[in-house]
């Protein structure tokens, strides 16, 4: 039996549904999803295994013009996704017109590897709008095959996966067949907490936050976790904690529920807040948090 394997890297503007699609392919919540832009900060692998194939998907941060070091590093992950792809997935959402980065866009249109352009969120459109959009994108990216999809509702997701398998080169697997991702448990703890911060705090707060799991201690019945929520300034610390600690408590309760589902075990989660001055612009801190590429 011939075996196929390869890297399928998902890129596109912020908030178009890249993480939703990767989770749909993998069938697990590997990437956090929120309605805010820049939810994803890392390149996260999601591996789909079959007897005769291994699809190594990469979810990446949405393409933006970087304004500080953290964002530079996020765009470094996007760049790396161009370099090792066997199939490139370029995701756009219905109604999207402008491309936020010309250099990346030129890379897509001049790509020598197959490009699948996924026109996402078609559950929000009608037939006429859809047809117009397909036309527009066919002209803009003539080297791509276009698939209208709804990552959220699963429309056309199976068909896209079938096409990916067609396009993959013959190759042995790159990872053990029972492996789902390249990220360690602590990464998913950090991300689960960060998701709650994105959901419950406004404006700049979520973007100034980084999470670090300091302790992960697994006992027979329970996993004990201590995580620190880092902010850039003292004023942000007060906002995270909230009146009598109520805001922080809500984050803890919701994150714990999700983590119990993720690990299938009882969780004891302790969180506290610490100021890590201007960490987003500090190379050494960024390296420590895994933004080195
Ligand atoms: N209506 C609709 N909403 C969708 C669909 N796919 C994703 N969304 C929503 O779009 C928002 C962004 O989804 P994400 O998957 O986080 O988008 P992303 O491209 O990974 O975003 P970044 O990581 O910030 O770049 C969320 O509110 C999703 O629920 C879809 O097919 N239809
Ligand atoms: Mg994302």
Tab-separated table of C-alpha atoms and ligand atoms in Angstrom:
chain	number	residue	atom	x	y	z
A	1	UNK	CA	0.000	0.000	0.000
A	2	UNK	CA	1.318	3.447	-0.899
A	3	UNK	CA	1.524	5.960	1.914
A	4	UNK	CA	0.982	9.704	1.527
A	5	UNK	CA	2.095	12.417	3.916
A	6	UNK	CA	2.810	16.121	3.888
A	7	UNK	CA	2.441	19.564	5.355
A	8	UNK	CA	-0.747	21.524	4.741
A	9	UNK	CA	-0.399	25.052	6.014
A	10	UNK	CA	-3.341	27.364	6.624
A	11	UNK	CA	-2.775	31.079	6.178
A	12	UNK	CA	-4.994	34.140	5.796
A	13	UNK	CA	-6.154	37.376	7.373
A	14	UNK	CA	-7.088	37.478	11.077
A	15	UNK	CA	-10.457	36.107	12.169
A	16	UNK	CA	-11.380	34.378	8.888
A	17	UNK	CA	-11.754	30.935	10.557
A	18	UNK	CA	-8.353	29.257	10.175
A	19	UNK	CA	-8.384	27.743	13.652
A	20	UNK	CA	-12.006	26.646	13.304
A	21	UNK	CA	-11.039	24.728	10.163
A	22	UNK	CA	-8.021	23.065	11.708
A	23	UNK	CA	-10.054	21.915	14.710
A	24	UNK	CA	-12.730	20.598	12.338
A	25	UNK	CA	-10.150	18.530	10.437
A	26	UNK	CA	-8.509	17.161	13.581
A	27	UNK	CA	-11.745	16.671	15.518
A	28	UNK	CA	-10.217	18.150	18.677
A	29	UNK	CA	-10.019	21.642	20.075
A	30	UNK	CA	-6.320	22.211	19.527
A	31	UNK	CA	-6.531	25.889	18.659
A	32	UNK	CA	-8.516	28.406	20.630
A	33	UNK	CA	-11.207	30.305	18.733
A	34	UNK	CA	-12.704	33.694	19.515
A	35	UNK	CA	-14.378	36.481	17.570
A	36	UNK	CA	-11.355	38.715	18.212
A	37	UNK	CA	-8.551	39.164	15.691
A	38	UNK	CA	-5.096	37.797	16.590
A	39	UNK	CA	-6.467	34.965	18.678
A	40	UNK	CA	-3.772	32.600	17.398
A	41	UNK	CA	-0.191	33.623	18.208
A	42	UNK	CA	1.750	30.485	17.342
A	43	UNK	CA	2.132	27.970	14.575
A	44	UNK	CA	0.223	24.963	15.908
A	45	UNK	CA	0.360	21.544	14.276
A	46	UNK	CA	-2.746	19.395	14.030
A	47	UNK	CA	-2.065	15.890	12.729
A	48	UNK	CA	-4.708	13.750	11.023
A	49	UNK	CA	-3.697	10.104	10.710
A	50	UNK	CA	-5.087	7.321	8.541
A	51	UNK	CA	-3.766	3.881	7.604
A	52	UNK	CA	-2.307	5.184	4.363
A	53	UNK	CA	-1.929	8.916	5.031
A	54	UNK	CA	-0.738	11.528	7.499
A	55	UNK	CA	-1.839	15.119	7.022
A	56	UNK	CA	0.210	17.555	9.085
A	57	UNK	CA	-1.862	20.727	9.268
A	58	UNK	CA	-0.499	24.026	10.515
A	59	UNK	CA	-2.700	26.696	11.997
A	60	UNK	CA	-0.974	30.091	11.901
A	61	UNK	CA	-1.600	33.622	13.193
A	62	UNK	CA	-3.645	35.935	10.951
A	63	UNK	CA	-1.547	38.101	8.665
A	64	UNK	CA	-1.033	41.647	9.974
A	65	UNK	CA	1.479	44.459	9.652
A	66	UNK	CA	3.541	43.971	12.813
A	67	UNK	CA	3.616	46.883	15.254
A	68	UNK	CA	5.724	45.319	18.012
A	69	UNK	CA	8.149	42.430	18.521
A	70	UNK	CA	5.514	39.849	19.457
A	71	UNK	CA	3.701	40.507	16.181
A	72	UNK	CA	7.004	40.329	14.256
A	73	UNK	CA	7.484	36.924	15.706
A	74	UNK	CA	3.901	35.895	14.874
A	75	UNK	CA	4.550	36.848	11.240
A	76	UNK	CA	7.734	34.763	11.397
A	77	UNK	CA	5.480	31.736	12.008
A	78	UNK	CA	3.469	32.642	8.904
A	79	UNK	CA	6.663	32.923	6.859
A	80	UNK	CA	7.812	29.513	8.026
A	81	UNK	CA	4.461	28.089	6.924
A	82	UNK	CA	5.217	29.192	3.369
A	83	UNK	CA	8.556	27.458	3.419
A	84	UNK	CA	7.624	23.843	4.178
A	85	UNK	CA	4.114	23.530	2.725
A	86	UNK	CA	3.216	20.726	0.320
A	87	UNK	CA	-0.237	22.258	-0.026
A	88	UNK	CA	-1.084	25.829	0.890
A	89	UNK	CA	-4.533	26.665	2.186
A	90	UNK	CA	-5.330	30.326	1.704
A	91	UNK	CA	-8.460	31.144	3.671
A	92	UNK	CA	-10.600	34.189	3.020
A	93	UNK	CA	-14.039	34.996	4.357
A	94	UNK	CA	-17.108	35.980	2.473
A	95	UNK	CA	-17.198	39.741	1.925
A	96	UNK	CA	-13.478	40.166	2.453
A	97	UNK	CA	-11.961	42.442	-0.175
A	98	UNK	CA	-8.650	43.898	0.817
A	99	UNK	CA	-5.529	41.876	1.451
A	100	UNK	CA	-3.622	43.228	4.368
A	101	UNK	CA	-0.154	42.319	3.202
A	102	UNK	CA	0.945	42.578	-0.402
A	103	UNK	CA	4.199	40.648	-0.019
A	104	UNK	CA	2.419	37.607	1.418
A	105	UNK	CA	-0.266	37.893	-1.225
A	106	UNK	CA	2.338	37.866	-4.008
A	107	UNK	CA	3.858	34.752	-2.486
A	108	UNK	CA	0.478	33.034	-2.753
A	109	UNK	CA	-0.212	34.055	-6.345
A	110	UNK	CA	3.276	33.021	-7.457
A	111	UNK	CA	3.279	29.791	-5.461
A	112	UNK	CA	4.653	26.713	-7.222
A	113	UNK	CA	2.900	24.365	-4.835
A	114	UNK	CA	-0.868	23.743	-5.026
A	115	UNK	CA	-3.034	26.430	-3.439
A	116	UNK	CA	-6.551	25.758	-2.172
A	117	UNK	CA	-8.447	28.991	-1.683
A	118	UNK	CA	-11.180	28.416	0.860
A	119	UNK	CA	-13.964	30.956	0.822
A	120	UNK	CA	-15.241	30.572	4.379
A	121	UNK	CA	-18.396	31.551	6.296
A	122	UNK	CA	-20.694	30.948	3.337
A	123	UNK	CA	-23.444	30.196	5.872
A	124	UNK	CA	-23.607	34.000	6.165
A	125	UNK	CA	-24.137	34.603	2.439
A	126	UNK	CA	-26.644	33.977	-0.319
A	127	UNK	CA	-26.157	32.267	-3.676
A	128	UNK	CA	-25.740	35.480	-5.627
A	129	UNK	CA	-23.138	36.936	-3.292
A	130	UNK	CA	-21.308	33.622	-3.294
A	131	UNK	CA	-21.103	33.444	-7.068
A	132	UNK	CA	-19.771	36.999	-7.292
A	133	UNK	CA	-17.144	36.275	-4.653
A	134	UNK	CA	-15.962	33.103	-6.353
A	135	UNK	CA	-15.538	35.130	-9.536
A	136	UNK	CA	-13.580	37.859	-7.755
A	137	UNK	CA	-11.179	35.403	-6.115
A	138	UNK	CA	-10.718	33.365	-9.287
A	139	UNK	CA	-9.374	36.538	-10.915
A	140	UNK	CA	-7.249	37.573	-7.962
A	141	UNK	CA	-5.653	34.168	-7.380
A	142	UNK	CA	-5.767	32.350	-10.733
A	143	UNK	CA	-3.406	29.596	-9.547
A	144	UNK	CA	-5.796	28.452	-6.792
A	145	UNK	CA	-8.601	25.920	-6.698
A	146	UNK	CA	-11.558	27.559	-4.978
A	147	UNK	CA	-13.818	25.835	-2.445
A	148	UNK	CA	-16.708	27.657	-0.769
A	149	UNK	CA	-16.939	26.285	2.772
A	150	UNK	CA	-18.377	26.763	6.221
A	151	UNK	CA	-15.769	25.645	8.729
A	152	UNK	CA	-18.246	26.259	11.523
A	153	UNK	CA	-21.040	24.130	10.055
A	154	UNK	CA	-18.774	21.624	8.360
A	155	UNK	CA	-20.006	22.403	4.862
A	156	UNK	CA	-17.566	21.120	2.175
A	157	UNK	CA	-14.917	20.341	4.813
A	158	UNK	CA	-14.824	16.643	3.890
A	159	UNK	CA	-14.492	17.475	0.205
A	160	UNK	CA	-11.529	19.769	0.892
A	161	UNK	CA	-9.896	17.032	2.959
A	162	UNK	CA	-10.347	14.581	0.070
A	163	UNK	CA	-8.672	17.035	-2.281
A	164	UNK	CA	-5.773	17.458	0.180
A	165	UNK	CA	-5.203	13.701	0.171
A	166	UNK	CA	-5.169	13.719	-3.664
A	167	UNK	CA	-2.512	16.420	-3.670
A	168	UNK	CA	-0.205	14.961	-1.008
A	169	UNK	CA	3.067	13.413	-2.159
A	170	UNK	CA	3.913	9.811	-1.483
A	171	UNK	CA	5.942	9.787	1.696
A	172	UNK	CA	6.300	7.933	4.961
A	173	UNK	CA	4.750	9.558	8.065
A	174	UNK	CA	6.642	12.442	9.690
A	175	UNK	CA	5.282	11.867	13.198
A	176	UNK	CA	4.204	8.806	15.186
A	177	UNK	CA	0.722	7.752	14.065
A	178	UNK	CA	-0.846	8.379	17.481
A	179	UNK	CA	0.453	11.933	17.736
A	180	UNK	CA	-2.074	14.781	17.408
A	181	UNK	CA	0.064	17.870	17.748
A	182	UNK	CA	3.584	19.179	18.311
A	183	UNK	CA	2.681	21.181	21.409
A	184	UNK	CA	3.060	20.021	25.020
A	185	UNK	CA	0.256	19.874	27.588
A	186	UNK	CA	1.323	23.152	29.173
A	187	UNK	CA	0.747	24.966	25.896
A	188	UNK	CA	-2.924	23.938	25.873
A	189	UNK	CA	-3.345	25.039	29.475
A	190	UNK	CA	-1.902	28.456	28.647
A	191	UNK	CA	-4.105	28.773	25.586
A	192	UNK	CA	-7.282	27.754	27.424
A	193	UNK	CA	-6.706	30.477	30.005
A	194	UNK	CA	-5.836	33.010	27.311
A	195	UNK	CA	-9.069	32.192	25.504
A	196	UNK	CA	-11.067	33.167	28.595
A	197	UNK	CA	-9.105	36.415	28.820
A	198	UNK	CA	-9.898	37.159	25.156
A	199	UNK	CA	-13.568	36.468	25.837
A	200	UNK	CA	-13.984	38.543	28.986
A	201	UNK	CA	-11.709	41.568	28.693
A	202	UNK	CA	-11.865	44.502	26.330
A	203	UNK	CA	-9.573	46.531	24.137
A	204	UNK	CA	-5.853	46.143	24.681
A	205	UNK	CA	-6.019	43.840	27.733
A	206	UNK	CA	-6.028	40.439	25.960
A	207	UNK	CA	-3.159	41.531	23.729
A	208	UNK	CA	-1.037	42.494	26.728
A	209	UNK	CA	-1.512	39.088	28.366
A	210	UNK	CA	0.707	36.033	28.281
A	211	UNK	CA	0.184	32.879	30.325
A	212	UNK	CA	2.799	30.596	31.769
A	213	UNK	CA	2.013	27.303	33.480
A	214	UNK	CA	4.488	27.138	36.331
A	215	UNK	CA	3.371	23.863	37.833
A	216	UNK	CA	1.729	20.803	36.343
A	217	UNK	CA	1.430	17.975	38.786
A	218	UNK	CA	-0.557	14.883	37.846
A	219	UNK	CA	-1.896	12.666	40.616
A	220	UNK	CA	-4.076	9.619	40.207
A	221	UNK	CA	-7.388	11.438	40.668
A	222	UNK	CA	-6.493	15.025	39.931
A	223	UNK	CA	-4.160	17.329	38.036
A	224	UNK	CA	-2.839	20.297	39.997
A	225	UNK	CA	-1.958	23.319	37.910
A	226	UNK	CA	-0.540	26.695	38.846
A	227	UNK	CA	-0.470	29.312	36.110
A	228	UNK	CA	0.649	32.910	36.088
A	229	UNK	CA	-1.178	35.515	34.021
A	230	UNK	CA	1.345	38.112	32.926
A	231	UNK	CA	0.405	41.664	31.987
A	232	UNK	CA	2.528	44.576	30.867
A	233	UNK	CA	1.510	47.210	33.419
A	234	UNK	CA	0.264	47.554	37.004
A	235	UNK	CA	-3.094	49.071	35.903
A	236	UNK	CA	-3.787	45.990	33.769
A	237	UNK	CA	-3.202	43.755	36.761
A	238	UNK	CA	-6.069	45.426	38.640
A	239	UNK	CA	-8.378	45.044	35.664
A	240	UNK	CA	-7.608	41.330	35.304
A	241	UNK	CA	-8.282	40.676	38.975
A	242	UNK	CA	-11.462	42.801	39.075
A	243	UNK	CA	-13.617	43.798	42.041
A	244	UNK	CA	-12.763	41.517	44.958
A	245	UNK	CA	-11.169	39.131	42.507
A	246	UNK	CA	-14.442	38.378	40.713
A	247	UNK	CA	-13.131	38.771	37.166
A	248	UNK	CA	-10.136	36.522	37.735
A	249	UNK	CA	-12.345	33.989	39.463
A	250	UNK	CA	-14.582	33.731	36.409
A	251	UNK	CA	-11.556	33.091	34.183
A	252	UNK	CA	-10.386	30.348	36.547
A	253	UNK	CA	-13.744	28.612	36.772
A	254	UNK	CA	-14.314	28.577	33.008
A	255	UNK	CA	-10.770	27.508	32.184
A	256	UNK	CA	-10.947	24.699	34.722
A	257	UNK	CA	-14.131	23.325	33.140
A	258	UNK	CA	-12.515	23.279	29.694
A	259	UNK	CA	-9.335	21.700	31.031
A	260	UNK	CA	-11.321	18.970	32.777
A	261	UNK	CA	-12.915	18.149	29.411
A	262	UNK	CA	-9.542	18.301	27.633
A	263	UNK	CA	-7.661	16.070	30.072
A	264	UNK	CA	-10.653	13.938	31.095
A	265	UNK	CA	-9.691	14.372	34.739
A	266	UNK	CA	-10.444	16.549	37.728
A	267	UNK	CA	-8.391	19.755	37.713
A	268	UNK	CA	-7.264	22.022	40.488
A	269	UNK	CA	-6.325	25.340	38.894
A	270	UNK	CA	-4.621	28.149	40.724
A	271	UNK	CA	-4.010	31.412	38.880
A	272	UNK	CA	-2.304	34.618	39.876
A	273	UNK	CA	-1.391	37.843	38.092
A	274	UNK	CA	2.055	39.326	37.711
A	275	UNK	CA	3.444	42.372	35.903
A	276	UNK	CA	6.116	41.534	33.357
A	277	UNK	CA	6.975	44.990	32.058
A	278	UNK	CA	6.685	45.367	28.268
A	279	UNK	CA	7.212	41.648	27.670
A	280	UNK	CA	5.749	41.993	24.163
A	281	UNK	CA	8.776	44.035	23.093
A	282	UNK	CA	11.418	42.093	24.966
A	283	UNK	CA	13.291	39.519	22.861
A	284	UNK	CA	14.452	37.529	25.834
A	285	UNK	CA	10.937	37.238	27.282
A	286	UNK	CA	9.511	36.347	23.879
A	287	UNK	CA	12.021	33.543	23.490
A	288	UNK	CA	11.078	32.246	26.902
A	289	UNK	CA	7.414	32.112	25.835
A	290	UNK	CA	8.207	30.192	22.662
A	291	UNK	CA	8.024	32.996	20.115
A	292	UNK	CA	11.464	32.290	18.754
A	293	UNK	CA	11.594	31.504	15.077
B	1	LIG	N1	-20.598	32.182	10.521
B	1	LIG	C1	-19.415	31.571	10.542
B	1	LIG	N2	-18.511	31.928	11.468
B	1	LIG	C2	-17.323	31.279	11.463
B	1	LIG	C3	-17.004	30.253	10.523
B	1	LIG	N3	-15.754	29.813	10.773
B	1	LIG	C4	-15.296	30.538	11.828
B	1	LIG	N4	-16.240	31.418	12.261
B	1	LIG	C5	-16.152	32.373	13.385
B	1	LIG	O1	-15.163	33.347	13.075
B	1	LIG	C6	-14.489	33.778	14.273
B	1	LIG	C7	-12.989	33.592	14.107
B	1	LIG	O2	-12.679	32.218	14.003
B	1	LIG	P1	-11.201	31.659	14.220
B	1	LIG	O3	-11.194	30.241	13.825
B	1	LIG	O4	-10.706	32.026	15.579
B	1	LIG	O5	-10.427	32.553	13.127
B	1	LIG	P2	-8.841	32.631	12.853
B	1	LIG	O6	-8.691	32.860	11.390
B	1	LIG	O7	-8.151	31.453	13.428
B	1	LIG	O8	-8.461	33.963	13.659
B	1	LIG	P3	-6.986	34.454	14.184
B	1	LIG	O9	-6.376	33.342	14.953
B	1	LIG	O10	-7.320	35.632	15.045
B	1	LIG	O11	-6.227	34.852	12.962
B	1	LIG	C8	-15.068	32.939	15.404
B	1	LIG	O12	-16.072	33.694	16.035
B	1	LIG	C9	-15.660	31.726	14.670
B	1	LIG	O13	-16.725	31.122	15.367
B	1	LIG	C10	-18.020	29.881	9.553
B	1	LIG	O14	-17.850	28.998	8.709
B	1	LIG	N5	-19.190	30.588	9.631
B	2	LIG	MG1	-6.721	31.346	14.872
